[in-house]
Amino acid sequence: MTDQNKDDLYHPSVGVGENTEPEAKENEQPLAANAMWGGRFAGGPDAVMEAINASIDFDRRFHGQDISGSRAHAAMLAAQGILTAEDAKAIDAGLEQIAGEIERGEFVFSRALEDIHMNVEARLAEIVGPAAGRLHTARSRNDQVATDFRLWVRDAMDRMIAAIDDVIGALLDKAEAHADTVMPGFTHLQVAQPVTFGHHCLAYVEMLARDKARFVDARARLNENPLGAAALAGTGFAIDREATSKALGFDRPTRNSLDSVSARDFALEFLSASAICGTHLSRLAEEIVIWSTPQFGFVSLSDKFSTGSSIMPQKKNPDAAELVRGKVGRVNGALVGLLTVMKGLPLSYSKDMQEDKEGVFDASETLELCLTAMGGMVADMAVHEDAMEAAAGAGYSTATDLADWLVREANLPFRDAHHVTGRAVGMAEERSVELAELPLADLQGLNSAITEAVYDVLTVQASVASRTSYGGTAPANVRAQVTAWRERLT
């Protein structure tokens, strides 16, 4: 759609796809001044007012939801005897035609008609004539946009849930393949204790599963129908809100007309869940960036998810991960933006709420792209097991295993065992050796109860195998969790 097409004004003499405006007659009022706003306004808006007021450049995304809502509303009006069957049939056919025109790129959107609702209604009037004016009976643009927005966000939530499942699936595949692969577990980005790479992947499965649950939970709260609340007070027409709710897949009608048109917490919940999910993706992206450095060398990405340098031919940059990390800032910004718009608004509707959409649209596109990219990176990355295992033993990562052994086998209080282990680490550090390389006699010099059996817990493989408590890193635990998650997902 060209910019010229976007700005063209609908008028009965302008056909679909035409780019010319009719010559204005003397004293003729602009269409936007009277046909849609009614007789209250004698003149058209200033060009600046039109520019700041129009939302069609972004709310045209609602076209599918808007037309679905209008078809459901028309059918309900006919069923209630408010609209004749003949008018309802004509309106439905006209709306179906408009949907096809939009899908084929033939529809000409007009800024002068402000928004998707008025653009559709004006085109409907061209197609079916005066009957189009009856469609807006017992509704307002206030409940209309609230309905459209809920339908759109609901669809977006469904896409996020499916995309999260894809990333979880990729992580489960990696966890299963690397249930035995030892790597360092970190605190403060310092080597802490050995874990398995499979266990590390499952940590993100847990995070993303909670993200999915947030979308599912928010979707259930969202799924109430505002249509029929009209401008703010409901309507005196004998409408059937249960019928439109069923037709549009809502669980029930909203219970308060003021809240129906003024609430945007469903969008805030969507953005909040998106921001939290994005934060989890960003953390994993950061780890991929770190792991793929030569200093770590834990993983590598193929050319599909990497770029090079224009000046340094040796470079292979994890740009996909870096972009996920960076794009999450846009999602966070959308949340803060909408919170700021809504925080000072009295009931019910205010025009400020027109600013509720662009951030949601952008956040939705951004998060869906990030989820897709992350799923691809996880599936694509090669895991370098030797590098992980070498790093897992660095920094005396099995020191806690020594302390635990002293508690279990030598019956030492943990604080005493901690002290003995600290002295052993100091001794190993002075000699530049690992704990497992200290002679037994030297260890017995620290505590006489230490036996040859202590060496069974000082390797990283023995360490991870011993962590069999529920939720621990033992390979058997990892495999059991992978199986449980696959059953849960199916």
Coordinates of N, CA, C and O in Angstrom, one line a residue, residues 138-147 150 224-236 239 241 253-264 346-350 353:
A138 N -26.5 0.0 18.8 CA -26.2 -0.6 20.1 C -24.7 -0.9 20.3 O -24.4 -1.8 21.0
R139 N -23.9 -0.2 19.6 CA -22.5 -0.3 19.9 C -21.8 1.0 19.7 O -22.4 2.0 19.1
S140 N -20.6 1.2 20.2 CA -19.7 2.4 20.0 C -18.4 2.0 19.5 O -18.0 0.8 19.6
R141 N -17.6 2.9 19.0 CA -16.2 2.6 18.7 C -15.5 2.2 20.0 O -14.5 1.5 20.0
N142 N -16.0 2.7 21.2 CA -15.3 2.3 22.4 C -15.3 0.8 22.7 O -14.3 0.2 23.1
D143 N -16.5 0.2 22.7 CA -16.6 -1.2 22.9 C -16.1 -2.0 21.7 O -15.6 -3.1 21.8
Q144 N -16.2 -1.4 20.5 CA -15.7 -2.0 19.3 C -14.2 -2.2 19.4 O -13.7 -3.3 19.1
V145 N -13.5 -1.2 19.7 CA -12.0 -1.3 19.7 C -11.5 -2.2 20.9 O -10.6 -2.9 20.8
A146 N -12.3 -2.1 22.0 CA -11.9 -3.0 23.1 C -12.1 -4.4 22.7 O -11.2 -5.3 23.1
T147 N -13.1 -4.7 22.0 CA -13.3 -6.1 21.5 C -12.2 -6.5 20.5 O -11.6 -7.6 20.6
R150 N -8.9 -7.1 22.3 CA -8.8 -8.3 23.0 C -8.7 -9.5 22.1 O -7.9 -10.4 22.4
E224 N -13.1 -12.3 28.0 CA -14.4 -11.8 28.2 C -14.8 -10.7 27.2 O -13.9 -10.0 26.7
N225 N -16.0 -10.7 26.8 CA -16.4 -9.9 25.6 C -17.0 -8.5 26.0 O -18.0 -8.4 26.7
P226 N -16.3 -7.4 25.6 CA -16.7 -6.0 25.9 C -17.9 -5.6 25.0 O -18.5 -4.6 25.3
L227 N -18.1 -6.3 23.8 CA -19.0 -5.8 22.9 C -20.4 -5.7 23.5 O -20.9 -6.7 24.0
G228 N -21.1 -4.6 23.3 CA -22.4 -4.4 24.0 C -22.3 -3.4 25.1 O -23.4 -2.9 25.6
A229 N -21.1 -3.1 25.6 CA -21.0 -2.0 26.6 C -21.2 -0.7 26.0 O -21.4 0.3 26.7
A230 N -21.2 -0.6 24.7 CA -21.4 0.7 23.9 C -20.4 1.7 24.3 O -19.2 1.4 24.6
A231 N -20.8 3.0 24.5 CA -19.8 4.0 24.7 C -19.2 3.9 26.1 O -18.0 4.0 26.3
L232 N -20.1 3.6 27.1 CA -19.6 3.5 28.5 C -20.7 3.0 29.4 O -20.4 2.5 30.5
A233 N -22.0 3.1 29.0 CA -23.1 2.8 29.9 C -24.0 1.7 29.5 O -25.0 1.4 30.2
G234 N -23.6 0.9 28.5 CA -24.5 -0.1 28.0 C -25.5 0.5 27.0 O -25.3 1.6 26.5
T235 N -26.5 -0.2 26.7 CA -27.5 0.2 25.7 C -28.9 -0.1 26.1 O -29.1 -1.1 26.8
G236 N -29.8 0.6 25.6 CA -31.2 0.4 25.8 C -31.8 -0.6 24.9 O -33.0 -1.1 25.1
I239 N -30.2 -6.3 23.3 CA -29.1 -7.1 22.7 C -28.9 -8.4 23.5 O -29.3 -8.5 24.6
R241 N -25.7 -10.3 24.5 CA -24.3 -10.3 24.7 C -23.7 -11.7 24.8 O -22.6 -12.0 24.4
P253 N -19.7 -12.4 28.6 CA -19.6 -11.0 28.4 C -18.9 -10.4 29.7 O -19.0 -10.9 30.8
T254 N -18.3 -9.2 29.5 CA -17.8 -8.5 30.6 C -19.0 -8.0 31.5 O -20.1 -7.8 31.0
R255 N -18.7 -7.8 32.8 CA -19.8 -7.5 33.7 C -20.1 -6.0 34.0 O -21.1 -5.7 34.6
N256 N -19.2 -5.2 33.6 CA -19.4 -3.7 33.9 C -19.0 -2.9 32.7 O -17.9 -3.0 32.1
S257 N -20.0 -2.1 32.2 CA -19.8 -1.4 31.0 C -18.7 -0.4 31.0 O -17.9 -0.1 30.1
L258 N -18.5 0.3 32.2 CA -17.4 1.3 32.4 C -16.1 0.6 32.3 O -15.2 1.0 31.5
D259 N -15.9 -0.5 33.0 CA -14.7 -1.2 32.9 C -14.4 -1.8 31.6 O -13.3 -1.8 31.1
S260 N -15.5 -2.2 30.9 CA -15.3 -2.9 29.6 C -14.6 -2.0 28.6 O -13.7 -2.5 27.8
V261 N -14.9 -0.7 28.5 CA -14.3 0.2 27.5 C -13.1 0.9 28.0 O -12.3 1.4 27.2
S262 N -12.8 0.9 29.3 CA -11.7 1.6 29.8 C -10.5 0.7 30.2 O -9.4 1.2 30.5
A263 N -10.7 -0.6 30.4 CA -9.7 -1.5 30.9 C -8.7 -1.8 29.7 O -9.1 -2.1 28.6
R264 N -7.4 -1.8 30.1 CA -6.4 -2.3 29.2 C -5.4 -3.2 29.9 O -4.3 -3.4 29.5
P346 N -8.9 8.8 34.2 CA -10.2 8.6 34.9 C -11.1 7.7 34.0 O -10.9 7.6 32.8
L347 N -12.1 7.1 34.7 CA -13.0 6.3 33.9 C -13.9 7.3 33.1 O -14.2 8.3 33.5
S348 N -14.3 6.9 31.8 CA -14.0 5.6 31.3 C -13.0 5.8 30.2 O -11.8 5.7 30.4
Y349 N -13.4 6.0 28.9 CA -12.5 6.0 27.8 C -11.9 7.4 27.7 O -12.6 8.4 27.8
S350 N -10.6 7.5 27.4 CA -9.9 8.7 27.0 C -9.1 8.5 25.7 O -8.7 7.3 25.5
M353 N -5.9 6.5 25.2 CA -5.8 5.0 25.0 C -5.6 4.6 23.6 O -5.4 3.4 23.3

